[in-house]
Amino acid sequence: MRRETCPMRIVWVALLGPMLAELMLAGPASAGPMSAGPKMVGAVRAGTILAGPMPTEPTSVGPKGVRWEVQEIARDLSIGYAVALADLNGDGRSDIIVVDQHRVLWYENPTWKPRLILQGKTRPDNVCLAVFDVDGDGQLDIVLGAGWRPFNTEVGGTLQWLKRRASLDEEWELFPIAEEPSVHRVRLARLDGPQRPPAIVLAPLMGRQSSAAGNWLDGRPVRILAYRLPKDPRVGPWEPAVLSEELHVVHNIAVTPGDSPEQPDRLLAASYEGVSVVEASDGGRWRTRRIGSGNQDNPKASRGASEIKQGKLKTGRTFIATIEPWHGNQVVVYTDHVGEDGLRRRFVLDEQLRWGHAVWCADLDGDGDEELIIGVRDQLSEQARSGVRIYKCQDGRGERWTRHLVDAGGVAVEDLAAGDLDGDGRIDIVAVGRQSRNVRIYWNRPE
């Protein structure tokens, strides 16, 4: 493996072995039957969608000390919109929960047996989820966003929660929460201190009555809403509180902790405006404050930022990672250095991608620095494919990074999540695909 770094751009070359393509950075349907079972696929030729089992051939691509094994556990999704990791059956191991177009599924650790949570009970498409114990009975429930109708800002969009029944083989019970056009992302945030249950935070994509003709800037701004738990969540009512109504095209939000355990969580929002923080201010009111410019090269089309997460380094510094512009072609990091304009410094790490669609931060090699994990949905060229990429900080500040390709072409990534799936203390990655319709685990092994 050979790599070079420079402050503003990566010129890194990954040699991925005999079965993977070389990539150089040079500038800016309805679901079928359940899959038969998981398969170890190891290193996969770029662009290959598997049609049968392949021998295990671990790929040695990643930060120093990390070797990845690729395991495909499903290939029958319609659209794998979202994925989360949580222990649904209480056995101490994280299971994989997937939001498919018309279904919600979970794959039971460690066999990855697929279990149906819900099918055909919501308005299509299912699009997002959050997992927590809604009714306080000690079992995890699922908050589900559905009724996803791209670019319909007048009607549609549903929010509901799903409760497990007595048997894991039964479909879960559905309880409605609310309706809001262009439901797109849902998160959990502690808005009322550490002793109170988290609130459900909903971020639609577009504002009501906005239109493509107005580049989604006409009509109303996006309402970011918080739903605090009612006394009986099965009957409601769920009353919304508006946290922000200032941004346009809010593609994603991330939750970060307040300055102390008693302070409310903050929200990071990726929108046409760029990167903003939504936070509580004096008097209990919420304010929206712009902290990152986003990509504003084309103000009359896609602009700003699209995906967002916050990461941390062992030096104590934090960084914010985004995809830019909306559904864009740039991997961007904002350091915690604030310029005279009041905005964080912006560094473009990678421009050789098409439609980045997932961001995560996790310490993959155990050195105290969180790496940046990026999911790419579409193929830019034969040399720049969809899949999973990892970026490692080289300077303790977040200005210089190297890139590693984990799976070039194996998943058209719509979403990904990271967590320790086998209890070995190492963070694994799970990605779900749109065009590829699959679910893959990337096992983090010692090199």
Short mmCIF file of C-alpha atoms in Angstrom, two decimals:
data_model
loop_
_atom_site.label_atom_id
_atom_site.label_comp_id
_atom_site.label_asym_id
_atom_site.label_seq_id
_atom_site.Cartn_x
_atom_site.Cartn_y
_atom_site.Cartn_z
CA MET A 1 0.00 0.00 0.00
CA ARG A 2 1.39 3.42 -0.97
CA ARG A 3 -0.10 6.69 0.18
CA GLU A 4 0.74 10.35 0.26
CA THR A 5 -1.03 13.19 2.00
CA CYS A 6 -1.33 16.90 1.46
CA PRO A 7 -3.14 19.51 3.55
CA MET A 8 -6.12 20.13 1.27
CA ARG A 9 -6.42 17.10 -0.96
CA ILE A 10 -5.54 13.43 -0.98
CA VAL A 11 -3.31 12.07 -3.76
CA TRP A 12 -3.42 8.58 -2.34
CA VAL A 13 -3.20 5.39 -4.41
CA ALA A 14 -4.72 2.19 -3.01
CA LEU A 15 -3.42 -1.14 -4.23
CA LEU A 16 -6.32 -3.41 -3.45
CA GLY A 17 -4.98 -6.79 -4.48
CA PRO A 18 -5.63 -9.00 -7.50
CA MET A 19 -9.43 -8.93 -7.26
CA LEU A 20 -10.00 -5.20 -6.73
CA ALA A 21 -9.61 -2.31 -9.10
CA GLU A 22 -7.03 0.40 -8.53
CA LEU A 23 -8.47 3.84 -7.82
CA MET A 24 -6.58 7.09 -8.11
CA LEU A 25 -7.73 10.50 -6.90
CA ALA A 26 -7.00 13.07 -9.57
CA GLY A 27 -9.11 16.09 -8.80
CA PRO A 28 -11.82 17.73 -7.72
CA ALA A 29 -38.79 -3.19 -7.54
CA SER A 30 -40.65 -5.25 -5.08
CA ALA A 31 -38.69 -7.44 -2.69
CA GLY A 32 -38.02 -11.03 -3.56
CA PRO A 33 -37.87 -14.00 -1.19
CA MET A 34 -35.63 -13.99 1.85
CA SER A 35 -32.02 -14.82 1.13
CA ALA A 36 -30.84 -18.31 1.87
CA GLY A 37 -28.32 -17.14 4.41
CA PRO A 38 -25.11 -15.19 4.95
CA LYS A 39 -22.09 -15.75 2.77
CA MET A 40 -18.47 -14.84 3.33
CA VAL A 41 -17.38 -13.02 0.20
CA GLY A 42 -13.99 -11.63 1.14
CA ALA A 43 -12.43 -9.44 -1.52
CA VAL A 44 -14.79 -8.79 -4.40
CA ARG A 45 -14.01 -7.59 -7.91
CA ALA A 46 -15.07 -3.97 -8.28
CA GLY A 47 -18.63 -3.69 -9.56
CA THR A 48 -19.54 -7.33 -8.99
CA ILE A 49 -22.98 -8.08 -7.58
CA LEU A 50 -22.70 -11.58 -6.24
CA ALA A 51 -24.82 -14.34 -7.72
CA GLY A 52 -23.42 -17.16 -5.63
CA PRO A 53 -21.10 -17.91 -2.70
CA MET A 54 -17.44 -17.07 -2.96
CA PRO A 55 -14.58 -18.31 -0.80
CA THR A 56 -13.47 -16.19 2.13
CA GLU A 57 -10.64 -13.96 1.04
CA PRO A 58 -10.11 -11.17 3.56
CA THR A 59 -9.09 -7.81 2.16
CA SER A 60 -6.10 -6.10 3.80
CA VAL A 61 -7.26 -2.54 3.19
CA GLY A 62 -7.67 -0.11 6.06
CA PRO A 63 -5.78 1.86 8.69
CA LYS A 64 -2.68 0.20 10.09
CA GLY A 65 -3.56 -2.88 12.11
CA VAL A 66 -6.95 -3.39 10.45
CA ARG A 67 -7.92 -6.18 8.06
CA TRP A 68 -11.46 -6.37 6.70
CA GLU A 69 -13.52 -9.49 6.06
CA VAL A 70 -16.64 -8.94 3.97
CA GLN A 71 -19.79 -10.95 4.68
CA GLU A 72 -22.98 -10.53 2.69
CA ILE A 73 -26.06 -11.52 4.71
CA ALA A 74 -28.85 -10.49 2.30
CA ARG A 75 -29.33 -9.59 -1.33
CA ASP A 76 -33.13 -9.38 -1.56
CA LEU A 77 -33.86 -5.80 -0.52
CA SER A 78 -36.03 -3.59 -2.64
CA ILE A 79 -34.35 -0.39 -1.46
CA GLY A 80 -32.22 -0.55 1.66
CA TYR A 81 -33.03 2.92 2.96
CA ALA A 82 -31.61 2.77 6.48
CA VAL A 83 -29.74 0.53 8.93
CA ALA A 84 -29.28 0.55 12.70
CA LEU A 85 -27.52 -1.71 15.22
CA ALA A 86 -29.30 -2.62 18.47
CA ASP A 87 -29.85 -5.63 20.73
CA LEU A 88 -33.48 -6.43 19.95
CA ASN A 89 -33.69 -9.84 21.65
CA GLY A 90 -31.76 -8.95 24.82
CA ASP A 91 -28.94 -11.46 24.40
CA GLY A 92 -26.19 -8.87 24.75
CA ARG A 93 -25.30 -8.79 21.03
CA SER A 94 -26.18 -6.08 18.54
CA ASP A 95 -28.57 -7.16 15.82
CA ILE A 96 -28.94 -5.47 12.42
CA ILE A 97 -32.19 -3.60 11.70
CA VAL A 98 -32.92 -2.61 8.10
CA VAL A 99 -35.58 -0.32 6.70
CA ASP A 100 -36.57 -1.66 3.28
CA GLN A 101 -38.97 0.03 0.89
CA HIS A 102 -42.05 -1.91 2.04
CA ARG A 103 -40.64 -3.86 4.99
CA VAL A 104 -38.72 -3.49 8.21
CA LEU A 105 -36.43 -6.44 9.00
CA TRP A 106 -33.94 -7.45 11.61
CA TYR A 107 -31.11 -9.93 11.24
CA GLU A 108 -30.41 -11.89 14.41
CA ASN A 109 -26.82 -11.99 15.62
CA PRO A 110 -24.86 -14.29 15.17
CA THR A 111 -26.71 -16.45 12.60
CA TRP A 112 -28.12 -13.40 10.79
CA LYS A 113 -31.45 -15.14 10.45
CA PRO A 114 -33.84 -12.59 8.92
CA ARG A 115 -36.96 -11.77 10.94
CA LEU A 116 -39.83 -9.66 9.69
CA ILE A 117 -40.83 -6.70 11.85
CA LEU A 118 -43.42 -5.16 9.55
CA GLN A 119 -44.55 -5.44 5.95
CA GLY A 120 -47.16 -3.52 3.99
CA LYS A 121 -48.63 -1.71 7.01
CA THR A 122 -47.23 1.76 6.22
CA ARG A 123 -47.51 4.13 3.30
CA PRO A 124 -44.58 3.54 0.96
CA ASP A 125 -41.74 4.16 1.12
CA ASN A 126 -40.33 3.36 4.56
CA VAL A 127 -37.31 5.64 4.86
CA CYS A 128 -35.77 6.11 8.34
CA LEU A 129 -35.71 4.75 11.90
CA ALA A 130 -34.55 5.24 15.47
CA VAL A 131 -34.44 2.58 18.19
CA PHE A 132 -35.29 3.02 21.88
CA ASP A 133 -37.73 1.87 24.57
CA VAL A 134 -40.72 4.10 23.80
CA ASP A 135 -43.18 2.77 26.39
CA GLY A 136 -40.73 1.95 29.20
CA ASP A 137 -41.43 -1.77 29.33
CA GLY A 138 -37.74 -2.72 29.13
CA GLN A 139 -37.84 -3.82 25.48
CA LEU A 140 -36.58 -1.83 22.54
CA ASP A 141 -39.10 -0.34 20.15
CA ILE A 142 -38.62 1.23 16.72
CA VAL A 143 -39.60 4.71 15.57
CA LEU A 144 -40.24 4.53 11.82
CA GLY A 145 -40.56 7.25 9.21
CA ALA A 146 -42.60 6.26 6.16
CA GLY A 147 -44.74 7.70 3.39
CA TRP A 148 -41.58 8.96 1.71
CA ARG A 149 -42.62 10.63 -1.52
CA PRO A 150 -39.62 12.43 -2.97
CA PHE A 151 -40.33 16.08 -3.64
CA ASN A 152 -43.97 16.00 -2.51
CA THR A 153 -44.11 18.91 -0.09
CA GLU A 154 -47.90 19.08 0.24
CA VAL A 155 -49.03 15.75 1.69
CA GLY A 156 -47.71 12.39 2.82
CA GLY A 157 -45.06 11.48 5.33
CA THR A 158 -45.89 9.47 8.43
CA LEU A 159 -44.16 8.90 11.75
CA GLN A 160 -45.03 5.86 13.87
CA TRP A 161 -43.55 3.57 16.47
CA LEU A 162 -43.45 -0.21 16.42
CA LYS A 163 -43.79 -2.45 19.47
CA ARG A 164 -42.62 -6.04 19.68
CA ARG A 165 -45.24 -8.67 20.47
CA ALA A 166 -44.83 -11.69 22.72
CA SER A 167 -43.13 -13.79 20.04
CA LEU A 168 -40.20 -12.72 17.92
CA ASP A 169 -41.87 -14.50 15.00
CA GLU A 170 -44.89 -12.17 15.01
CA GLU A 171 -45.10 -8.87 13.17
CA TRP A 172 -44.78 -5.90 15.46
CA GLU A 173 -47.66 -3.65 16.46
CA LEU A 174 -47.89 -0.16 14.93
CA PHE A 175 -48.89 3.06 16.74
CA PRO A 176 -49.15 6.37 14.84
CA ILE A 177 -47.32 9.49 16.01
CA ALA A 178 -47.71 12.21 13.38
CA GLU A 179 -47.80 13.18 9.71
CA GLU A 180 -45.47 15.65 8.01
CA PRO A 181 -44.68 16.04 4.29
CA SER A 182 -41.29 14.75 3.09
CA VAL A 183 -40.45 12.83 6.28
CA HIS A 184 -36.81 11.92 5.80
CA ARG A 185 -34.69 11.57 8.99
CA VAL A 186 -35.49 10.76 12.62
CA ARG A 187 -33.15 10.93 15.60
CA LEU A 188 -33.31 10.79 19.42
CA ALA A 189 -32.17 13.74 21.50
CA ARG A 190 -32.24 14.52 25.22
CA LEU A 191 -33.81 17.95 25.34
CA ASP A 192 -34.89 17.97 28.99
CA GLY A 193 -31.90 16.70 30.95
CA PRO A 194 -30.40 13.25 31.60
CA GLN A 195 -33.27 11.99 33.80
CA ARG A 196 -35.99 12.47 31.20
CA PRO A 197 -36.65 10.20 28.21
CA PRO A 198 -35.26 11.36 24.89
CA ALA A 199 -37.46 13.23 22.45
CA ILE A 200 -38.06 12.03 18.90
CA VAL A 201 -36.61 14.60 16.49
CA LEU A 202 -37.97 14.64 12.95
CA ALA A 203 -36.28 16.39 10.02
CA PRO A 204 -38.28 16.52 6.78
CA LEU A 205 -36.26 17.01 3.61
CA MET A 206 -38.11 20.01 2.17
CA GLY A 207 -40.27 22.77 3.57
CA ARG A 208 -43.99 22.79 2.98
CA GLN A 209 -45.11 24.25 -0.37
CA SER A 210 -41.55 24.48 -1.67
CA SER A 211 -41.04 23.41 -5.29
CA ALA A 212 -38.43 22.27 -7.78
CA ALA A 213 -39.16 25.39 -9.85
CA GLY A 214 -37.98 27.50 -6.92
CA ASN A 215 -35.05 25.17 -6.15
CA TRP A 216 -36.89 24.29 -2.91
CA LEU A 217 -36.24 27.79 -1.55
CA ASP A 218 -39.79 29.01 -2.09
CA GLY A 219 -42.56 28.02 0.28
CA ARG A 220 -41.73 27.56 3.95
CA PRO A 221 -38.38 26.53 5.41
CA VAL A 222 -38.02 23.03 6.85
CA ARG A 223 -39.60 22.50 10.26
CA ILE A 224 -37.31 20.42 12.48
CA LEU A 225 -39.72 19.00 15.04
CA ALA A 226 -39.36 17.41 18.48
CA TYR A 227 -41.96 15.01 19.86
CA ARG A 228 -41.71 14.47 23.61
CA LEU A 229 -43.21 11.27 24.97
CA PRO A 230 -46.84 11.58 26.06
CA LYS A 231 -48.11 9.87 29.21
CA ASP A 232 -49.34 6.91 27.16
CA PRO A 233 -47.44 6.68 23.86
CA ARG A 234 -49.92 4.15 22.53
CA VAL A 235 -52.77 6.67 22.46
CA GLY A 236 -50.95 10.02 22.44
CA PRO A 237 -51.39 12.77 21.65
CA TRP A 238 -47.88 13.48 20.43
CA GLU A 239 -47.44 17.24 20.47
CA PRO A 240 -44.74 18.70 18.18
CA ALA A 241 -42.37 21.46 19.23
CA VAL A 242 -40.61 23.42 16.48
CA LEU A 243 -36.86 23.50 17.12
CA SER A 244 -35.95 25.23 13.85
CA GLU A 245 -37.75 26.70 10.85
CA GLU A 246 -34.94 28.51 9.07
CA LEU A 247 -33.20 25.99 6.80
CA HIS A 248 -33.91 24.58 3.34
CA VAL A 249 -33.39 21.03 2.04
CA VAL A 250 -32.27 19.45 5.32
CA HIS A 251 -30.93 16.15 4.10
CA ASN A 252 -29.64 14.91 7.45
CA ILE A 253 -29.16 15.78 11.11
CA ALA A 254 -26.85 14.47 13.83
CA VAL A 255 -27.18 14.69 17.61
CA THR A 256 -24.26 15.88 19.74
CA PRO A 257 -24.13 16.29 23.53
CA GLY A 258 -24.44 19.64 25.29
CA ASP A 259 -21.62 21.28 27.22
CA SER A 260 -22.55 19.34 30.38
CA PRO A 261 -24.81 16.36 31.21
CA GLU A 262 -27.49 18.78 32.38
CA GLN A 263 -27.47 20.74 29.12
CA PRO A 264 -29.77 19.71 26.24
CA ASP A 265 -28.30 17.89 23.27
CA ARG A 266 -27.52 19.91 20.15
CA LEU A 267 -28.42 19.10 16.57
CA LEU A 268 -26.10 19.43 13.60
CA ALA A 269 -28.00 20.01 10.36
CA ALA A 270 -26.77 19.59 6.78
CA SER A 271 -28.81 21.78 4.45
CA TYR A 272 -28.64 24.13 1.48
CA GLU A 273 -27.27 26.73 3.90
CA GLY A 274 -24.31 24.47 4.74
CA VAL A 275 -23.66 23.24 8.30
CA SER A 276 -25.78 24.63 11.13
CA VAL A 277 -26.16 23.90 14.81
CA VAL A 278 -29.63 23.91 16.40
CA GLU A 279 -29.26 24.53 20.12
CA ALA A 280 -31.10 25.72 23.19
CA SER A 281 -30.52 29.34 24.12
CA ASP A 282 -31.44 31.50 27.10
CA GLY A 283 -35.07 31.31 28.10
CA GLY A 284 -35.53 27.80 26.75
CA ARG A 285 -35.85 28.92 23.14
CA TRP A 286 -34.03 27.18 20.33
CA ARG A 287 -31.85 28.95 17.80
CA THR A 288 -30.24 27.95 14.52
CA ARG A 289 -26.68 29.11 13.94
CA ARG A 290 -24.62 28.58 10.78
CA ILE A 291 -21.13 27.20 11.52
CA GLY A 292 -19.97 25.81 8.14
CA SER A 293 -20.24 27.23 4.65
CA GLY A 294 -21.13 24.13 2.68
CA ASN A 295 -20.49 24.03 -1.06
CA GLN A 296 -22.10 27.17 -2.49
CA ASP A 297 -20.59 26.95 -5.97
CA ASN A 298 -23.98 26.60 -7.67
CA PRO A 299 -26.61 28.56 -5.71
CA LYS A 300 -29.33 27.89 -8.29
CA ALA A 301 -29.02 24.10 -8.03
CA SER A 302 -27.74 21.54 -5.54
CA ARG A 303 -25.72 23.31 -2.87
CA GLY A 304 -24.74 23.29 0.79
CA ALA A 305 -24.28 19.95 2.57
CA SER A 306 -26.01 16.58 2.55
CA GLU A 307 -24.78 14.06 5.17
CA ILE A 308 -23.31 14.96 8.55
CA LYS A 309 -21.65 13.49 11.64
CA GLN A 310 -19.31 14.76 14.34
CA GLY A 311 -16.09 12.94 15.19
CA LYS A 312 -13.33 13.37 17.73
CA LEU A 313 -9.57 12.99 17.83
CA LYS A 314 -7.35 11.83 20.67
CA THR A 315 -5.96 15.35 20.91
CA GLY A 316 -9.37 16.39 22.23
CA ARG A 317 -10.30 18.19 19.04
CA THR A 318 -13.54 17.56 17.21
CA PHE A 319 -14.36 17.61 13.51
CA ILE A 320 -17.57 17.65 11.50
CA ALA A 321 -17.72 15.43 8.42
CA THR A 322 -20.11 16.06 5.54
CA ILE A 323 -20.96 15.15 1.98
CA GLU A 324 -21.24 18.25 -0.19
CA PRO A 325 -23.15 19.68 -1.96
CA TRP A 326 -26.59 18.07 -1.60
CA HIS A 327 -26.23 14.48 -2.89
CA GLY A 328 -22.79 15.62 -3.84
CA ASN A 329 -19.33 14.55 -4.92
CA GLN A 330 -17.17 15.89 -2.09
CA VAL A 331 -16.07 14.43 1.23
CA VAL A 332 -15.52 17.43 3.51
CA VAL A 333 -14.19 17.94 7.03
CA TYR A 334 -14.66 21.04 9.17
CA THR A 335 -12.09 21.42 11.93
CA ASP A 336 -12.82 23.13 15.25
CA HIS A 337 -10.78 26.15 14.18
CA VAL A 338 -13.15 29.09 13.62
CA GLY A 339 -12.17 31.82 11.19
CA GLU A 340 -12.84 35.54 11.31
CA ASP A 341 -16.12 34.98 9.48
CA GLY A 342 -17.36 32.85 12.40
CA LEU A 343 -17.29 29.66 10.34
CA ARG A 344 -15.23 26.53 10.83
CA ARG A 345 -12.34 25.87 8.45
CA ARG A 346 -13.35 23.63 5.56
CA PHE A 347 -11.15 20.93 3.99
CA VAL A 348 -12.12 18.92 0.90
CA LEU A 349 -10.71 15.40 1.27
CA ASP A 350 -12.05 13.67 -1.82
CA GLU A 351 -13.86 14.64 -5.01
CA GLN A 352 -13.69 11.33 -6.85
CA LEU A 353 -17.17 10.05 -6.01
CA ARG A 354 -20.76 10.31 -7.15
CA TRP A 355 -23.62 10.71 -4.72
CA GLY A 356 -22.08 10.21 -1.33
CA HIS A 357 -24.92 9.06 0.90
CA ALA A 358 -23.66 7.96 4.32
CA VAL A 359 -21.24 9.27 6.95
CA TRP A 360 -20.09 7.70 10.23
CA CYS A 361 -17.24 8.35 12.68
CA ALA A 362 -15.63 5.58 14.77
CA ASP A 363 -12.23 4.56 16.14
CA LEU A 364 -11.57 1.58 13.90
CA ASP A 365 -7.95 0.88 14.82
CA GLY A 366 -8.07 1.60 18.56
CA ASP A 367 -5.59 4.48 18.55
CA GLY A 368 -7.97 7.05 20.04
CA ASP A 369 -8.69 8.90 16.78
CA GLU A 370 -12.05 8.37 15.16
CA GLU A 371 -11.84 7.54 11.49
CA LEU A 372 -14.30 8.86 8.92
CA ILE A 373 -16.41 6.20 7.17
CA ILE A 374 -18.11 7.21 3.92
CA GLY A 375 -20.71 5.34 1.88
CA VAL A 376 -20.86 6.09 -1.85
CA ARG A 377 -24.08 5.26 -3.67
CA ASP A 378 -23.40 5.65 -7.39
CA GLN A 379 -20.59 4.87 -9.77
CA LEU A 380 -18.64 7.83 -11.10
CA SER A 381 -16.40 5.81 -13.43
CA GLU A 382 -14.73 2.43 -13.72
CA GLN A 383 -12.00 3.82 -11.50
CA ALA A 384 -14.27 5.51 -8.95
CA ARG A 385 -17.02 3.16 -7.87
CA SER A 386 -19.68 3.00 -5.21
CA GLY A 387 -18.90 1.34 -1.90
CA VAL A 388 -17.29 2.00 1.48
CA ARG A 389 -14.30 4.28 2.02
CA ILE A 390 -12.37 5.12 5.18
CA TYR A 391 -10.37 8.28 5.86
CA LYS A 392 -7.77 8.45 8.62
CA CYS A 393 -6.52 11.67 10.20
CA GLN A 394 -2.75 12.15 9.99
CA ASP A 395 -2.09 15.36 11.90
CA GLY A 396 -4.22 15.45 15.07
CA ARG A 397 -6.05 18.54 13.78
CA GLY A 398 -8.28 17.16 11.03
CA GLU A 399 -6.52 18.89 8.14
CA ARG A 400 -4.57 15.96 6.61
CA TRP A 401 -6.14 12.56 5.90
CA THR A 402 -5.39 9.37 3.99
CA ARG A 403 -8.04 7.30 2.25
CA HIS A 404 -8.58 3.53 2.23
CA LEU A 405 -11.04 1.60 0.07
CA VAL A 406 -12.84 -1.21 1.87
CA ASP A 407 -15.21 -2.46 -0.84
CA ALA A 408 -15.09 -0.85 -4.27
CA GLY A 409 -18.37 -1.56 -6.08
CA GLY A 410 -19.79 -4.09 -3.61
CA VAL A 411 -22.64 -1.97 -2.23
CA ALA A 412 -24.47 1.02 -3.71
CA VAL A 413 -24.52 2.51 -0.22
CA GLU A 414 -27.74 4.18 0.87
CA ASP A 415 -26.85 4.00 4.58
CA LEU A 416 -24.31 2.49 6.93
CA ALA A 417 -23.69 2.06 10.66
CA ALA A 418 -20.75 1.01 12.81
CA GLY A 419 -20.51 -0.97 16.05
CA ASP A 420 -18.94 -4.03 17.68
CA LEU A 421 -21.00 -6.98 16.43
CA ASP A 422 -18.98 -9.87 17.88
CA GLY A 423 -17.76 -8.51 21.22
CA ASP A 424 -14.08 -8.45 20.30
CA GLY A 425 -13.72 -4.75 21.09
CA ARG A 426 -13.26 -3.79 17.44
CA ILE A 427 -15.76 -1.67 15.52
CA ASP A 428 -17.36 -3.37 12.53
CA ILE A 429 -19.30 -1.73 9.69
CA VAL A 430 -22.69 -2.61 8.16
CA ALA A 431 -23.84 -1.13 4.84
CA VAL A 432 -27.12 -1.42 2.96
CA GLY A 433 -27.57 -0.85 -0.76
CA ARG A 434 -30.03 0.78 -3.10
CA GLN A 435 -29.28 -0.50 -6.61
CA SER A 436 -27.29 -3.43 -5.20
CA ARG A 437 -30.17 -4.38 -2.81
CA ASN A 438 -27.84 -6.06 -0.35
CA VAL A 439 -26.65 -5.99 3.26
CA ARG A 440 -22.96 -6.42 3.97
CA ILE A 441 -20.94 -6.70 7.17
CA TYR A 442 -17.32 -5.55 7.16
CA TRP A 443 -15.63 -7.43 10.00
CA ASN A 444 -12.77 -5.54 11.61
CA ARG A 445 -9.95 -8.05 12.13
CA PRO A 446 -6.40 -7.62 13.41
CA GLU A 447 -3.90 -7.33 10.59
#
